mmCIF file with all atom_site columns, C-alpha atoms in Angstrom:
data_model
loop_
_atom_site.group_PDB
_atom_site.id
_atom_site.type_symbol
_atom_site.label_atom_id
_atom_site.label_alt_id
_atom_site.label_comp_id
_atom_site.label_asym_id
_atom_site.label_entity_id
_atom_site.label_seq_id
_atom_site.pdbx_PDB_ins_code
_atom_site.Cartn_x
_atom_site.Cartn_y
_atom_site.Cartn_z
_atom_site.occupancy
_atom_site.B_iso_or_equiv
_atom_site.pdbx_formal_charge
_atom_site.auth_seq_id
_atom_site.auth_comp_id
_atom_site.auth_asym_id
_atom_site.auth_atom_id
_atom_site.pdbx_PDB_model_num
ATOM 1   C CA . GLU E 1 1   ? 0.000   0.000  0.000   1.00 49.00 ? 1   GLU E CA 1
ATOM 2   C CA . GLY E 1 2   ? 2.811   2.451  0.807   1.00 57.00 ? 2   GLY E CA 1
ATOM 3   C CA . ASP E 1 3   ? 4.133   2.603  -2.739  1.00 86.00 ? 3   ASP E CA 1
ATOM 4   C CA . PHE E 1 4   ? 0.771   2.553  -4.520  1.00 94.00 ? 4   PHE E CA 1
ATOM 5   C CA . CYS E 1 5   ? -2.086  5.040  -4.588  1.00 95.00 ? 5   CYS E CA 1
ATOM 6   C CA . PRO E 1 6   ? -5.081  3.483  -2.772  1.00 94.00 ? 6   PRO E CA 1
ATOM 7   C CA . ILE E 1 7   ? -7.476  4.988  -5.332  1.00 95.00 ? 7   ILE E CA 1
ATOM 8   C CA . CYS E 1 8   ? -5.964  4.256  -8.747  1.00 95.00 ? 8   CYS E CA 1
ATOM 9   C CA . ALA E 1 9   ? -3.579  1.485  -7.567  1.00 94.00 ? 9   ALA E CA 1
ATOM 10  C CA . LEU E 1 10  ? -0.751  2.930  -9.676  1.00 95.00 ? 10  LEU E CA 1
ATOM 11  C CA . PRO E 1 11  ? 2.765   3.049  -8.231  1.00 94.00 ? 11  PRO E CA 1
ATOM 12  C CA . THR E 1 12  ? 3.769   6.411  -6.809  1.00 91.00 ? 12  THR E CA 1
ATOM 13  C CA . PRO E 1 13  ? 6.900   7.748  -8.576  1.00 87.00 ? 13  PRO E CA 1
ATOM 14  C CA . LEU E 1 14  ? 9.958   8.671  -6.546  1.00 87.00 ? 14  LEU E CA 1
ATOM 15  C CA . PRO E 1 15  ? 10.419  10.885 -4.656  1.00 87.00 ? 15  PRO E CA 1
ATOM 16  C CA . LYS E 1 16  ? 7.002   10.082 -3.191  1.00 85.00 ? 16  LYS E CA 1
ATOM 17  C CA . GLU E 1 17  ? 6.814   13.415 -1.341  1.00 85.00 ? 17  GLU E CA 1
ATOM 18  C CA . ASP E 1 18  ? 6.727   15.249 -4.694  1.00 90.00 ? 18  ASP E CA 1
ATOM 19  C CA . HIS E 1 19  ? 4.094   13.000 -6.266  1.00 93.00 ? 19  HIS E CA 1
ATOM 20  C CA . SER E 1 20  ? 1.622   12.309 -3.464  1.00 93.00 ? 20  SER E CA 1
ATOM 21  C CA . VAL E 1 21  ? -0.149  13.905 -0.504  1.00 92.00 ? 21  VAL E CA 1
ATOM 22  C CA . ILE E 1 22  ? -0.873  12.384 2.899   1.00 91.00 ? 22  ILE E CA 1
ATOM 23  C CA . GLU E 1 23  ? -4.481  13.066 3.815   1.00 93.00 ? 23  GLU E CA 1
ATOM 24  C CA . VAL E 1 24  ? -4.561  13.565 7.590   1.00 92.00 ? 24  VAL E CA 1
ATOM 25  C CA . CYS E 1 25  ? -8.133  12.292 7.930   1.00 92.00 ? 25  CYS E CA 1
ATOM 26  C CA . CYS E 1 26  ? -7.347  8.720  6.861   1.00 93.00 ? 26  CYS E CA 1
ATOM 27  C CA . MET E 1 27  ? -3.517  8.759  6.617   1.00 91.00 ? 27  MET E CA 1
ATOM 28  C CA . LYS E 1 28  ? -3.630  7.592  3.001   1.00 93.00 ? 28  LYS E CA 1
ATOM 29  C CA . LYS E 1 29  ? -0.996  8.722  0.502   1.00 93.00 ? 29  LYS E CA 1
ATOM 30  C CA . ILE E 1 30  ? -3.008  9.859  -2.512  1.00 95.00 ? 30  ILE E CA 1
ATOM 31  C CA . CYS E 1 31  ? -1.199  10.452 -5.809  1.00 95.00 ? 31  CYS E CA 1
ATOM 32  C CA . ASN E 1 32  ? -1.300  13.915 -7.332  1.00 96.00 ? 32  ASN E CA 1
ATOM 33  C CA . GLY E 1 33  ? -3.221  12.545 -10.330 1.00 95.00 ? 33  GLY E CA 1
ATOM 34  C CA . CYS E 1 34  ? -6.093  11.371 -8.145  1.00 96.00 ? 34  CYS E CA 1
ATOM 35  C CA . ILE E 1 35  ? -6.028  14.652 -6.222  1.00 95.00 ? 35  ILE E CA 1
ATOM 36  C CA . MET E 1 36  ? -6.262  16.549 -9.518  1.00 96.00 ? 36  MET E CA 1
ATOM 37  C CA . ALA E 1 37  ? -9.040  14.275 -10.809 1.00 96.00 ? 37  ALA E CA 1
ATOM 38  C CA . ALA E 1 38  ? -11.040 14.833 -7.611  1.00 95.00 ? 38  ALA E CA 1
ATOM 39  C CA . GLU E 1 39  ? -10.618 18.606 -7.871  1.00 94.00 ? 39  GLU E CA 1
ATOM 40  C CA . LYS E 1 40  ? -11.675 18.494 -11.519 1.00 96.00 ? 40  LYS E CA 1
ATOM 41  C CA . ARG E 1 41  ? -14.880 16.747 -10.438 1.00 95.00 ? 41  ARG E CA 1
ATOM 42  C CA . ASP E 1 42  ? -15.410 19.391 -7.715  1.00 94.00 ? 42  ASP E CA 1
ATOM 43  C CA . ILE E 1 43  ? -14.767 16.876 -4.939  1.00 91.00 ? 43  ILE E CA 1
ATOM 44  C CA . LEU E 1 44  ? -13.430 19.155 -2.232  1.00 89.00 ? 44  LEU E CA 1
ATOM 45  C CA . ASN E 1 45  ? -13.286 16.472 0.465   1.00 94.00 ? 45  ASN E CA 1
ATOM 46  C CA . CYS E 1 46  ? -10.699 13.723 0.879   1.00 95.00 ? 46  CYS E CA 1
ATOM 47  C CA . PRO E 1 47  ? -10.753 11.674 -2.333  1.00 95.00 ? 47  PRO E CA 1
ATOM 48  C CA . PHE E 1 48  ? -10.375 8.437  -0.326  1.00 96.00 ? 48  PHE E CA 1
ATOM 49  C CA . CYS E 1 49  ? -12.681 8.724  2.712   1.00 94.00 ? 49  CYS E CA 1
ATOM 50  C CA . ARG E 1 50  ? -14.703 11.851 1.737   1.00 94.00 ? 50  ARG E CA 1
ATOM 51  C CA . THR E 1 51  ? -13.998 13.560 5.068   1.00 94.00 ? 51  THR E CA 1
ATOM 52  C CA . PRO E 1 52  ? -14.023 17.365 4.771   1.00 94.00 ? 52  PRO E CA 1
ATOM 53  C CA . LEU E 1 53  ? -10.445 18.613 4.523   1.00 92.00 ? 53  LEU E CA 1
ATOM 54  C CA . PRO E 1 54  ? -9.162  20.843 7.323   1.00 92.00 ? 54  PRO E CA 1
ATOM 55  C CA . ASP E 1 55  ? -8.489  24.440 6.385   1.00 91.00 ? 55  ASP E CA 1
ATOM 56  C CA . ASN E 1 56  ? -5.945  25.325 9.063   1.00 94.00 ? 56  ASN E CA 1
ATOM 57  C CA . HIS E 1 57  ? -3.035  23.796 10.954  1.00 93.00 ? 57  HIS E CA 1
ATOM 58  C CA . ALA E 1 58  ? -4.951  23.414 14.218  1.00 94.00 ? 58  ALA E CA 1
ATOM 59  C CA . ASP E 1 59  ? -7.630  21.282 12.532  1.00 94.00 ? 59  ASP E CA 1
ATOM 60  C CA . MET E 1 60  ? -4.981  19.230 10.730  1.00 94.00 ? 60  MET E CA 1
ATOM 61  C CA . LEU E 1 61  ? -3.138  18.608 13.998  1.00 94.00 ? 61  LEU E CA 1
ATOM 62  C CA . ALA E 1 62  ? -6.397  17.621 15.707  1.00 95.00 ? 62  ALA E CA 1
ATOM 63  C CA . MET E 1 63  ? -7.089  15.051 12.963  1.00 95.00 ? 63  MET E CA 1
ATOM 64  C CA . VAL E 1 64  ? -3.588  13.622 13.274  1.00 95.00 ? 64  VAL E CA 1
ATOM 65  C CA . ARG E 1 65  ? -3.928  13.376 17.055  1.00 94.00 ? 65  ARG E CA 1
ATOM 66  C CA . VAL E 1 66  ? -7.230  11.504 16.708  1.00 95.00 ? 66  VAL E CA 1
ATOM 67  C CA . ARG E 1 67  ? -5.469  8.956  14.499  1.00 95.00 ? 67  ARG E CA 1
ATOM 68  C CA . VAL E 1 68  ? -2.530  8.766  16.953  1.00 94.00 ? 68  VAL E CA 1
ATOM 69  C CA . ALA E 1 69  ? -4.969  8.041  19.776  1.00 95.00 ? 69  ALA E CA 1
ATOM 70  C CA . LYS E 1 70  ? -6.217  5.094  17.686  1.00 95.00 ? 70  LYS E CA 1
ATOM 71  C CA . LYS E 1 71  ? -2.602  3.818  17.496  1.00 94.00 ? 71  LYS E CA 1
ATOM 72  C CA . ASP E 1 72  ? -2.321  4.400  13.729  1.00 94.00 ? 72  ASP E CA 1
ATOM 73  C CA . PRO E 1 73  ? 1.393   3.887  12.913  1.00 94.00 ? 73  PRO E CA 1
ATOM 74  C CA . GLU E 1 74  ? 1.267   6.265  9.923   1.00 92.00 ? 74  GLU E CA 1
ATOM 75  C CA . ALA E 1 75  ? -0.201  9.006  12.121  1.00 94.00 ? 75  ALA E CA 1
ATOM 76  C CA . ILE E 1 76  ? 2.372   8.413  14.857  1.00 94.00 ? 76  ILE E CA 1
ATOM 77  C CA . ALA E 1 77  ? 5.211   8.688  12.334  1.00 93.00 ? 77  ALA E CA 1
ATOM 78  C CA . LEU E 1 78  ? 3.677   11.825 10.809  1.00 93.00 ? 78  LEU E CA 1
ATOM 79  C CA . LEU E 1 79  ? 3.302   13.457 14.227  1.00 95.00 ? 79  LEU E CA 1
ATOM 80  C CA . GLY E 1 80  ? 6.948   12.612 14.961  1.00 94.00 ? 80  GLY E CA 1
ATOM 81  C CA . TYR E 1 81  ? 7.943   14.222 11.655  1.00 93.00 ? 81  TYR E CA 1
ATOM 82  C CA . ASP E 1 82  ? 5.845   17.287 12.478  1.00 94.00 ? 82  ASP E CA 1
ATOM 83  C CA . TYR E 1 83  ? 7.529   17.652 15.885  1.00 93.00 ? 83  TYR E CA 1
ATOM 84  C CA . CYS E 1 84  ? 10.976  17.147 14.339  1.00 94.00 ? 84  CYS E CA 1
ATOM 85  C CA . HIS E 1 85  ? 10.429  19.865 11.725  1.00 93.00 ? 85  HIS E CA 1
ATOM 86  C CA . GLY E 1 86  ? 8.126   22.183 13.673  1.00 92.00 ? 86  GLY E CA 1
ATOM 87  C CA . ARG E 1 87  ? 5.187   21.749 11.296  1.00 92.00 ? 87  ARG E CA 1
ATOM 88  C CA . LEU E 1 88  ? 1.462   22.340 11.903  1.00 90.00 ? 88  LEU E CA 1
ATOM 89  C CA . GLY E 1 89  ? 2.172   25.032 14.453  1.00 91.00 ? 89  GLY E CA 1
ATOM 90  C CA . LEU E 1 90  ? 4.113   22.688 16.752  1.00 92.00 ? 90  LEU E CA 1
ATOM 91  C CA . GLN E 1 91  ? 7.244   23.876 18.472  1.00 93.00 ? 91  GLN E CA 1
ATOM 92  C CA . LYS E 1 92  ? 10.264  21.978 17.196  1.00 94.00 ? 92  LYS E CA 1
ATOM 93  C CA . ASP E 1 93  ? 10.959  19.184 19.691  1.00 91.00 ? 93  ASP E CA 1
ATOM 94  C CA . VAL E 1 94  ? 13.430  16.535 18.552  1.00 92.00 ? 94  VAL E CA 1
ATOM 95  C CA . ARG E 1 95  ? 13.136  14.559 21.798  1.00 92.00 ? 95  ARG E CA 1
ATOM 96  C CA . LYS E 1 96  ? 9.363   14.212 21.387  1.00 90.00 ? 96  LYS E CA 1
ATOM 97  C CA . ALA E 1 97  ? 9.855   13.349 17.707  1.00 90.00 ? 97  ALA E CA 1
ATOM 98  C CA . PHE E 1 98  ? 12.332  10.615 18.663  1.00 91.00 ? 98  PHE E CA 1
ATOM 99  C CA . GLU E 1 99  ? 9.848   9.159  21.163  1.00 89.00 ? 99  GLU E CA 1
ATOM 100 C CA . LEU E 1 100 ? 7.164   9.013  18.472  1.00 88.00 ? 100 LEU E CA 1
ATOM 101 C CA . TYR E 1 101 ? 9.417   7.489  15.821  1.00 80.00 ? 101 TYR E CA 1
#
């Protein structure tokens, strides 16, 4: 699943960060082609689970934390990355990031 888009089932080209997006609602890595196809069809929610997309960092962080509370390994790794790089309004905390990784 990690190397393939869960919608179109095509392999995600490398580097994956440039060709896919992690949707924080379901922690699925959706390829840019499926994102573009959804936008073209005026689907403004997550193309995989249809959850409304957050419009600010606080809502994104809340969605990630909900997934972390459910012990989702993708969400835990993403939260660790966010702490390591100070994303989503979090203060950079390498120790906390290390604990989550």
